[in-house]
PDB file of N, CA and C in Angstrom:
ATOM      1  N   UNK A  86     -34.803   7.741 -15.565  1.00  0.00           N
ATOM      2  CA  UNK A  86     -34.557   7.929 -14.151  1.00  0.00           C
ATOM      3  C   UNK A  86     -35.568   7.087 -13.361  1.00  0.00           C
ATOM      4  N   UNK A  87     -34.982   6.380 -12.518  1.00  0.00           N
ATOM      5  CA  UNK A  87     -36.079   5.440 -11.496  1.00  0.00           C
ATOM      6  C   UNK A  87     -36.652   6.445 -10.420  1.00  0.00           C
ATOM      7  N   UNK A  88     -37.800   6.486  -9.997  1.00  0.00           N
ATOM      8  CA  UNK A  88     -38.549   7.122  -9.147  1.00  0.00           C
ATOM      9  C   UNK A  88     -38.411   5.969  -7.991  1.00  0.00           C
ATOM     10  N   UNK A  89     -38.746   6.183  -6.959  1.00  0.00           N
ATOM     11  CA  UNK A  89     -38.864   5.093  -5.619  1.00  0.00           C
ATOM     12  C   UNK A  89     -39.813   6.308  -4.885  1.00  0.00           C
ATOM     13  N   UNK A  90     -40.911   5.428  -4.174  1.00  0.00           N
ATOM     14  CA  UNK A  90     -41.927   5.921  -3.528  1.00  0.00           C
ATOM     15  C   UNK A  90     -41.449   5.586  -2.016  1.00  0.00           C
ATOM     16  N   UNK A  91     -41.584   6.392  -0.803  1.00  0.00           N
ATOM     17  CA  UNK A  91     -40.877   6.258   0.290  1.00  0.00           C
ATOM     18  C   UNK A  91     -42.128   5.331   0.729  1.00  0.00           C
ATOM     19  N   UNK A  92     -42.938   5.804   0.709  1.00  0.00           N
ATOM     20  CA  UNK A  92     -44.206   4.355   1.298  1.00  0.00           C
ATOM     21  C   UNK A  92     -44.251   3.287   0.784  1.00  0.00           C
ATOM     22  N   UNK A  93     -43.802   2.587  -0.631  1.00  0.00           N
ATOM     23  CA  UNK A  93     -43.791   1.826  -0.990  1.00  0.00           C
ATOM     24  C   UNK A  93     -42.172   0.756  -0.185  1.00  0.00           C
ATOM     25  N   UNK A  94     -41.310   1.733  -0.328  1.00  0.00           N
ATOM     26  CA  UNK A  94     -40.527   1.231   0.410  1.00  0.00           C
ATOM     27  C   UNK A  94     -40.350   0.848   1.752  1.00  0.00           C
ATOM     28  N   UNK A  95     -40.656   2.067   2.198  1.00  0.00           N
ATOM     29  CA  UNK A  95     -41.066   1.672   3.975  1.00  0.00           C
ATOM     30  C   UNK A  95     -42.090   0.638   4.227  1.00  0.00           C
ATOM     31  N   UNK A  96     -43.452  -0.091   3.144  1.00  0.00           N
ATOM     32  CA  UNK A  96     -44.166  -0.913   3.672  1.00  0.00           C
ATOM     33  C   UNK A  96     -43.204  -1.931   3.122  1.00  0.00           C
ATOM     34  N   UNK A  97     -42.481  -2.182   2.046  1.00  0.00           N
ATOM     35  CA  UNK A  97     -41.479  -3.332   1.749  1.00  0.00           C
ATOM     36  C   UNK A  97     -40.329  -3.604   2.832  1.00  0.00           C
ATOM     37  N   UNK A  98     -39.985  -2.803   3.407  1.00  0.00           N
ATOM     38  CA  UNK A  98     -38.730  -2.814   4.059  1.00  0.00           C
ATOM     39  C   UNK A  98     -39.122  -3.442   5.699  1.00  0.00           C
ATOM     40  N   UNK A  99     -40.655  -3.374   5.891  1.00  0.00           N
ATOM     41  CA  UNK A  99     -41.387  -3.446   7.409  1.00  0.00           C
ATOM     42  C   UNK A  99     -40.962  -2.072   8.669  1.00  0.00           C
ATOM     43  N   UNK A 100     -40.565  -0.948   7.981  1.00  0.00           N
ATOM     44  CA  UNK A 100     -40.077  -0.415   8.768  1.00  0.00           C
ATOM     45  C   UNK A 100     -41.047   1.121   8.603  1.00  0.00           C
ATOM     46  N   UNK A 101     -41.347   1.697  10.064  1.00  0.00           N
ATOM     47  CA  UNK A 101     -42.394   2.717  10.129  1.00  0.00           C
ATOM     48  C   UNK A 101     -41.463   4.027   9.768  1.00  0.00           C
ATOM     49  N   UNK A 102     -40.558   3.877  10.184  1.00  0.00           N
ATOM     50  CA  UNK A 102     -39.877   5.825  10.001  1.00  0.00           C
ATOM     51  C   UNK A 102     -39.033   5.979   8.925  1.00  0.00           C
ATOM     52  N   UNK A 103     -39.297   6.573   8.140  1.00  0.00           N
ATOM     53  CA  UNK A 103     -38.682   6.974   7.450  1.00  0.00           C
ATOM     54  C   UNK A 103     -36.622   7.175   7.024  1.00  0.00           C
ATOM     55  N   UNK A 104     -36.591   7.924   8.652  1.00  0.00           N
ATOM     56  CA  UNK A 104     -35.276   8.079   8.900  1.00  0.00           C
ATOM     57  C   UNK A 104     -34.532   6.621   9.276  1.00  0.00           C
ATOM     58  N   UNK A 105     -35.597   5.574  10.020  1.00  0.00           N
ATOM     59  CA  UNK A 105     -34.904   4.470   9.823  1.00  0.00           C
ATOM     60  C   UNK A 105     -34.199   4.082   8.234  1.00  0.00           C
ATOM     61  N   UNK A 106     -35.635   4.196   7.728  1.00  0.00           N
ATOM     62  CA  UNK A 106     -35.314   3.288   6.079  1.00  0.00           C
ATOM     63  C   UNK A 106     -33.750   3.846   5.604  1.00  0.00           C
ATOM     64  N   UNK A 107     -33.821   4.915   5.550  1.00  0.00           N
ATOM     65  CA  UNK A 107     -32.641   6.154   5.255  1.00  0.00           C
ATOM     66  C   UNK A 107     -31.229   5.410   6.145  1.00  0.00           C
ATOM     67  N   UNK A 108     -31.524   5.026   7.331  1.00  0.00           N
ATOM     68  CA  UNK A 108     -30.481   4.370   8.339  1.00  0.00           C
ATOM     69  C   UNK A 108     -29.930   2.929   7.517  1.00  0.00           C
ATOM     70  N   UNK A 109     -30.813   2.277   7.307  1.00  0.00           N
ATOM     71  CA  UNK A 109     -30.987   1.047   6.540  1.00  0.00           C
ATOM     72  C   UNK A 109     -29.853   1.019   5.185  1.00  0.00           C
ATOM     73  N   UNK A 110     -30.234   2.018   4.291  1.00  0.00           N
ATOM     74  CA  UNK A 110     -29.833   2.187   3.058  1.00  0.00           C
ATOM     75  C   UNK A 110     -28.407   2.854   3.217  1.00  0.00           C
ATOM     76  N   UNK A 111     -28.371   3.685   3.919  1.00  0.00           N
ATOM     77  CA  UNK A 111     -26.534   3.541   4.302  1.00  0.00           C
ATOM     78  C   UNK A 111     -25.951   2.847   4.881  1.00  0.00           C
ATOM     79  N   UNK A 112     -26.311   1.940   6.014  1.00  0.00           N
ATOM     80  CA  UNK A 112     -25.376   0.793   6.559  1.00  0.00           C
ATOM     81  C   UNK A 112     -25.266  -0.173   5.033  1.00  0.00           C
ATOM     82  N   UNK A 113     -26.737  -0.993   4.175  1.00  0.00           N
ATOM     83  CA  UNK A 113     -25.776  -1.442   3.246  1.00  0.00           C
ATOM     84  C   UNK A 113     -24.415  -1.111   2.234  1.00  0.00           C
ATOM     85  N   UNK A 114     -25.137   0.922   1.950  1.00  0.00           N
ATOM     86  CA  UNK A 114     -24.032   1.474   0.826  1.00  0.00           C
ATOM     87  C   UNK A 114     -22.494   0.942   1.695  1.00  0.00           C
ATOM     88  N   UNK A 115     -22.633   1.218   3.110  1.00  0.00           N
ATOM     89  CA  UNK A 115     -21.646   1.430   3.177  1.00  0.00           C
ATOM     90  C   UNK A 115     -20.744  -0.213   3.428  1.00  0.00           C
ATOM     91  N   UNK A 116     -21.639  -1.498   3.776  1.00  0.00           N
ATOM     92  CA  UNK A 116     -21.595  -2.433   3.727  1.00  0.00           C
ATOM     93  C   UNK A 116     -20.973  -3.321   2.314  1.00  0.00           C
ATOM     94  N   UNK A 117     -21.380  -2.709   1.058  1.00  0.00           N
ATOM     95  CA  UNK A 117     -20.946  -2.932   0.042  1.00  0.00           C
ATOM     96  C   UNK A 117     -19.105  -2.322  -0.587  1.00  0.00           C
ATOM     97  N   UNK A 118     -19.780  -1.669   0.011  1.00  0.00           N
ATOM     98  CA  UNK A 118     -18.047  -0.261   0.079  1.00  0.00           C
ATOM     99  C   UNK A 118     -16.845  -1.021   0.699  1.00  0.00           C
ATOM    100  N   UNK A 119     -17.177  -1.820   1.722  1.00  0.00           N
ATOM    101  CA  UNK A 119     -16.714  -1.971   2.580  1.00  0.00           C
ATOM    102  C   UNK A 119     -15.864  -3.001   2.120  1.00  0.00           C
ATOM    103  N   UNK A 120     -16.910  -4.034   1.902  1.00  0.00           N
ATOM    104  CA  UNK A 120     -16.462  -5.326   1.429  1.00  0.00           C
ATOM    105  C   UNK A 120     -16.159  -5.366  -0.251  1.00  0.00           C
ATOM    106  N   UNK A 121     -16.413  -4.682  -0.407  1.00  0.00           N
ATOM    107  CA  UNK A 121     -16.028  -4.150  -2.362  1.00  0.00           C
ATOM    108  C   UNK A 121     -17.125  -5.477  -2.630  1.00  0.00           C
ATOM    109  N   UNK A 122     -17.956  -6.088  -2.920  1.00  0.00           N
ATOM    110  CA  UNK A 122     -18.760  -7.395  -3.049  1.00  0.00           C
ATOM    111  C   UNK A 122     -19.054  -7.074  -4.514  1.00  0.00           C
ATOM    112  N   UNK A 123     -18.164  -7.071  -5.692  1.00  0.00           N
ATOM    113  CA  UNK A 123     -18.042  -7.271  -7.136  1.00  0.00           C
ATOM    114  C   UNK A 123     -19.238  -8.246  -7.660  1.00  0.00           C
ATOM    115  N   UNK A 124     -19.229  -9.157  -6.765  1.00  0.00           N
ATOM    116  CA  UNK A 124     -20.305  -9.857  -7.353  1.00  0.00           C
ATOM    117  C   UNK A 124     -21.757  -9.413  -7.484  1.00  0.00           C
ATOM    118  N   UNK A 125     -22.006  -8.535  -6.398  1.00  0.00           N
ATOM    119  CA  UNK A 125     -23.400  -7.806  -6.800  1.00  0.00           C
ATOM    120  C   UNK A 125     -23.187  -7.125  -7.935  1.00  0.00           C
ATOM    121  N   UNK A 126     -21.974  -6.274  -7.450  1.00  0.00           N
ATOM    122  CA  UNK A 126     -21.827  -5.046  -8.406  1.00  0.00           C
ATOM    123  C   UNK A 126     -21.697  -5.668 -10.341  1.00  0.00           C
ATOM    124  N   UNK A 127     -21.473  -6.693 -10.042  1.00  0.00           N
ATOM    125  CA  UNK A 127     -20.971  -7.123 -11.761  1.00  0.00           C
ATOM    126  C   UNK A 127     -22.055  -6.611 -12.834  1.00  0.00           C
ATOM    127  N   UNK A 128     -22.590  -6.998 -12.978  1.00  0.00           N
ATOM    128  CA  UNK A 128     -23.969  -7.188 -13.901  1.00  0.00           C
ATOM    129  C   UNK A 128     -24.793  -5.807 -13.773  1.00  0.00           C
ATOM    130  N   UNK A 129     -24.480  -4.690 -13.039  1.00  0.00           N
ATOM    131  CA  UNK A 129     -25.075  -3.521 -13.038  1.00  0.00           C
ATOM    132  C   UNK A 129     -24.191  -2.449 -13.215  1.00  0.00           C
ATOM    133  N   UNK A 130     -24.580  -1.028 -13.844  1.00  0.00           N
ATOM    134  CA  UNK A 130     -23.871  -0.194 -13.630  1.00  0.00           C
ATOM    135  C   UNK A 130     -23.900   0.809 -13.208  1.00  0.00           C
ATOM    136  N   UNK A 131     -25.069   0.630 -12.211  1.00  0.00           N
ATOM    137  CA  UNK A 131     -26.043   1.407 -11.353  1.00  0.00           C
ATOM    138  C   UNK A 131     -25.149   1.626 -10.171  1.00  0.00           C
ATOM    139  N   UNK A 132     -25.522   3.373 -10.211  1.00  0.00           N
ATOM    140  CA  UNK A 132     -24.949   3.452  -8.420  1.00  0.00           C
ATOM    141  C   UNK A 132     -25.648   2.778  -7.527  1.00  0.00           C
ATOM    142  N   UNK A 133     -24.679   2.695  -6.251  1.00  0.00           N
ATOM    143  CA  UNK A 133     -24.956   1.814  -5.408  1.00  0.00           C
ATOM    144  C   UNK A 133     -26.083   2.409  -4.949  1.00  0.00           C
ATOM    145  N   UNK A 134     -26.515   3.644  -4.488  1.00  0.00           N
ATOM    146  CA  UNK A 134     -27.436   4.049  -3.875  1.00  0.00           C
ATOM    147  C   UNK A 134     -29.246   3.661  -4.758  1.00  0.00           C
ATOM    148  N   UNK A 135     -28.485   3.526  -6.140  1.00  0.00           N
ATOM    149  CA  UNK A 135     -30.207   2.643  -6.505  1.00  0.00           C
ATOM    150  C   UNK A 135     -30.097   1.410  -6.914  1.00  0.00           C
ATOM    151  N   UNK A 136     -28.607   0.485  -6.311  1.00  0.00           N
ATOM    152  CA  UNK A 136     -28.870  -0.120  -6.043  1.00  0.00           C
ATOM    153  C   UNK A 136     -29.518  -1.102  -5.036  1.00  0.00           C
ATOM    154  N   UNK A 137     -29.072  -0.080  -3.910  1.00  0.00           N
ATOM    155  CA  UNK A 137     -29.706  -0.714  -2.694  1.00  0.00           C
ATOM    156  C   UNK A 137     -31.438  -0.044  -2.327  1.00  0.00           C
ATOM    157  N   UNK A 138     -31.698   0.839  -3.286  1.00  0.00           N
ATOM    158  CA  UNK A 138     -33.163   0.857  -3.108  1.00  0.00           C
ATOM    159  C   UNK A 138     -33.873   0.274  -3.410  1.00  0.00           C
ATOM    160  N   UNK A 139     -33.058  -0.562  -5.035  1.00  0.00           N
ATOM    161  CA  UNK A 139     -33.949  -1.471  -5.156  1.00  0.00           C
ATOM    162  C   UNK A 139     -34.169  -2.907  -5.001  1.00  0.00           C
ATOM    163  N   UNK A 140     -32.939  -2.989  -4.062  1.00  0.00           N
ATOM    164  CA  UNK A 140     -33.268  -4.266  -3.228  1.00  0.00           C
ATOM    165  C   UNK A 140     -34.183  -4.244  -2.059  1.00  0.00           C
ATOM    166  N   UNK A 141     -34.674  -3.243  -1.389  1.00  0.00           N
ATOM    167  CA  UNK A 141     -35.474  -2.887  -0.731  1.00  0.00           C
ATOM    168  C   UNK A 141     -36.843  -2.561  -1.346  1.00  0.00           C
ATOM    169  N   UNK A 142     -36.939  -2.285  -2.523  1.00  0.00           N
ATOM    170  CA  UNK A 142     -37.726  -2.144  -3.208  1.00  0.00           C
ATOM    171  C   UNK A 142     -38.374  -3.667  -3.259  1.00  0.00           C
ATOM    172  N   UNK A 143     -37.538  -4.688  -3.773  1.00  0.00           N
ATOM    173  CA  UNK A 143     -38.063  -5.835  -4.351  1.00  0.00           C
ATOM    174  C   UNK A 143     -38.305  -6.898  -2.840  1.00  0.00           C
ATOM    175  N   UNK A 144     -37.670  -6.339  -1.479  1.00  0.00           N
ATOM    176  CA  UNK A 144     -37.939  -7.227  -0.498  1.00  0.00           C
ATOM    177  C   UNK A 144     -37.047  -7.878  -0.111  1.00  0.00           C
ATOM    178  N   UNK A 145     -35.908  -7.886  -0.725  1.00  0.00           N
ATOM    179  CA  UNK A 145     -34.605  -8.476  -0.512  1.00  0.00           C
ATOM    180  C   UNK A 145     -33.754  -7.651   0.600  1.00  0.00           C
ATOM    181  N   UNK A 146     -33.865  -6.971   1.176  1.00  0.00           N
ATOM    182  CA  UNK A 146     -33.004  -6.056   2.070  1.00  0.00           C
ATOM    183  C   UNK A 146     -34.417  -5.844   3.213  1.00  0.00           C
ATOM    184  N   UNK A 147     -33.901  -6.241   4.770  1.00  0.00           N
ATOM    185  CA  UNK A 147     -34.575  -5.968   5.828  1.00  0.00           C
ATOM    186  C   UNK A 147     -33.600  -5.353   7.201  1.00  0.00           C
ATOM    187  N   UNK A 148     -33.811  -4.646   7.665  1.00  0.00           N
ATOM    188  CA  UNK A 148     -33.237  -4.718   8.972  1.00  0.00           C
ATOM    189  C   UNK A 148     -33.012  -5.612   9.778  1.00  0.00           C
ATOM    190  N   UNK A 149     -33.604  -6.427   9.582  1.00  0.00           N
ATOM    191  CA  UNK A 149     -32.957  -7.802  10.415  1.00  0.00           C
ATOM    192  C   UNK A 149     -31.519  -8.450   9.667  1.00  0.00           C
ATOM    193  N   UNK A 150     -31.200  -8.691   8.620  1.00  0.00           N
ATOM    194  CA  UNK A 150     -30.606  -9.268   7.770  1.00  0.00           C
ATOM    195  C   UNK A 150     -29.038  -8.310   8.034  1.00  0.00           C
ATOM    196  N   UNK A 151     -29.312  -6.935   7.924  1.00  0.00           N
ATOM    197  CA  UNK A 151     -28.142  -6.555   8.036  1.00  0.00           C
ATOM    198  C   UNK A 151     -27.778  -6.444   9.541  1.00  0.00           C
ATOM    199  N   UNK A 152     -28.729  -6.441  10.662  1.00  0.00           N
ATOM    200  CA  UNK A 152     -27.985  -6.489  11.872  1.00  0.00           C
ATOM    201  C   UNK A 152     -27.204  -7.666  12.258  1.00  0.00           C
ATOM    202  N   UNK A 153     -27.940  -9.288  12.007  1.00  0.00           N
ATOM    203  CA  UNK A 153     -28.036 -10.365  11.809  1.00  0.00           C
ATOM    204  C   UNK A 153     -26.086 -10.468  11.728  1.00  0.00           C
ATOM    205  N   UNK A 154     -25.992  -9.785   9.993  1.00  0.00           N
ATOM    206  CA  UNK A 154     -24.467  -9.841   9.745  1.00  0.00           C
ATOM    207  C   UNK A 154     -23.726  -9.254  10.876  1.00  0.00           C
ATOM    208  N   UNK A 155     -24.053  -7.922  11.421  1.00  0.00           N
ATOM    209  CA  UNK A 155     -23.152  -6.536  12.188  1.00  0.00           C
ATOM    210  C   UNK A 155     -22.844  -8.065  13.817  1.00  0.00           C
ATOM    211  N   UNK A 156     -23.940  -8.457  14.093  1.00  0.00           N
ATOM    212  CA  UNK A 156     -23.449  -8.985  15.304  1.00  0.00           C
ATOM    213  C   UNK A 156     -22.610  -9.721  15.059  1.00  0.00           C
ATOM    214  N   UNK A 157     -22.907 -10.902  13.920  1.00  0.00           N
ATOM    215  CA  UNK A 157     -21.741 -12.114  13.731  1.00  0.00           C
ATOM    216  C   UNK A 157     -20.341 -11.599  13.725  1.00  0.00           C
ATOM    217  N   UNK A 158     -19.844 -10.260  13.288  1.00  0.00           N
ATOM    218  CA  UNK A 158     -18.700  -9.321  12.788  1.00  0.00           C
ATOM    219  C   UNK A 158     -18.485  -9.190  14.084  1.00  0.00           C
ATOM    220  N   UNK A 159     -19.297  -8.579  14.621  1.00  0.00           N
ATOM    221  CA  UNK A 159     -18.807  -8.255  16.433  1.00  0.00           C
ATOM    222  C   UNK A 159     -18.323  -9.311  17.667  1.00  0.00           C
ATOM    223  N   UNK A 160     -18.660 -10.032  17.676  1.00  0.00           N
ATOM    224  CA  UNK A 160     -18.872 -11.380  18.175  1.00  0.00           C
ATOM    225  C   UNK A 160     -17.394 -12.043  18.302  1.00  0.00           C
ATOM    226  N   UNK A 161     -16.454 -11.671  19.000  1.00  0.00           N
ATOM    227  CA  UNK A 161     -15.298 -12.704  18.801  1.00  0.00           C
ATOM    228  C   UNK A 161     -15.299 -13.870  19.299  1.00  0.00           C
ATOM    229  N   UNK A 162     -14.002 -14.632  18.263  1.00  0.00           N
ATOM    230  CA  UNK A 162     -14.322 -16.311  18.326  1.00  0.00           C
ATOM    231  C   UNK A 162     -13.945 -16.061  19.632  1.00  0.00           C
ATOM    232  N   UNK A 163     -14.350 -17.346  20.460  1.00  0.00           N
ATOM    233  CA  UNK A 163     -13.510 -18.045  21.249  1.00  0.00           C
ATOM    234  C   UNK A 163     -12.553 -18.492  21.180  1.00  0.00           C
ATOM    235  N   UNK A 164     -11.782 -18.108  22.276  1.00  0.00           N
ATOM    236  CA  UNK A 164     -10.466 -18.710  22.694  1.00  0.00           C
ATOM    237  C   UNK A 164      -9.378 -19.507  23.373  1.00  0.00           C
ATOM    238  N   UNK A 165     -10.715 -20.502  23.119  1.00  0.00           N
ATOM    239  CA  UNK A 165     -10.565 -21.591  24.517  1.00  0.00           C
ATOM    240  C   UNK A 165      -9.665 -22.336  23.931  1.00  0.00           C
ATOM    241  N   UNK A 166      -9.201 -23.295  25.299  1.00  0.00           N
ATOM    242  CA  UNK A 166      -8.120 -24.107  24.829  1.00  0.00           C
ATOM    243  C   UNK A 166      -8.018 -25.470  25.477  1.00  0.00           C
TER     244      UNK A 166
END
């Protein structure tokens, strides 16, 4: 069983509250869900939920990164002509 330390994560992640980090780690679960993204998922057979801790774990997952995506999604093209 993997242990994850919430301070270790919260100083990896740059983020002070806790309930953020927690905010964090479900927009990706549900980000992955979303988009079914097989290609992460291939090579593991880890639930998603340690999977995405331990991308946060290793520094790879920030709050910037996933808002970064949420706006581009929001953002409609233009429709000029």
């Amino acid at each position: 069983m993997i242990k994850f330390s919430t301070d270790d994560l919260l100083r990896k992640s740059g983020i002070e509250d806790k309930y953020e980090l927690t905010r964090l780690a479900i927009r990706r679960i549900r980000q992955l869900v979303k988009e079914k993204d097989k290609r992460a998922l291939e090579d593991t057979h880890e639930k998603l939920p340690i999977l995405v801790l331990k991308e946060i774990a290793e520094g790879k997952l920030k709050p910037e990164s996933l808002e970064e995506e949420s706006q581009e999604k929001e953002t409609p093209p233009s429709t000029e002509k």
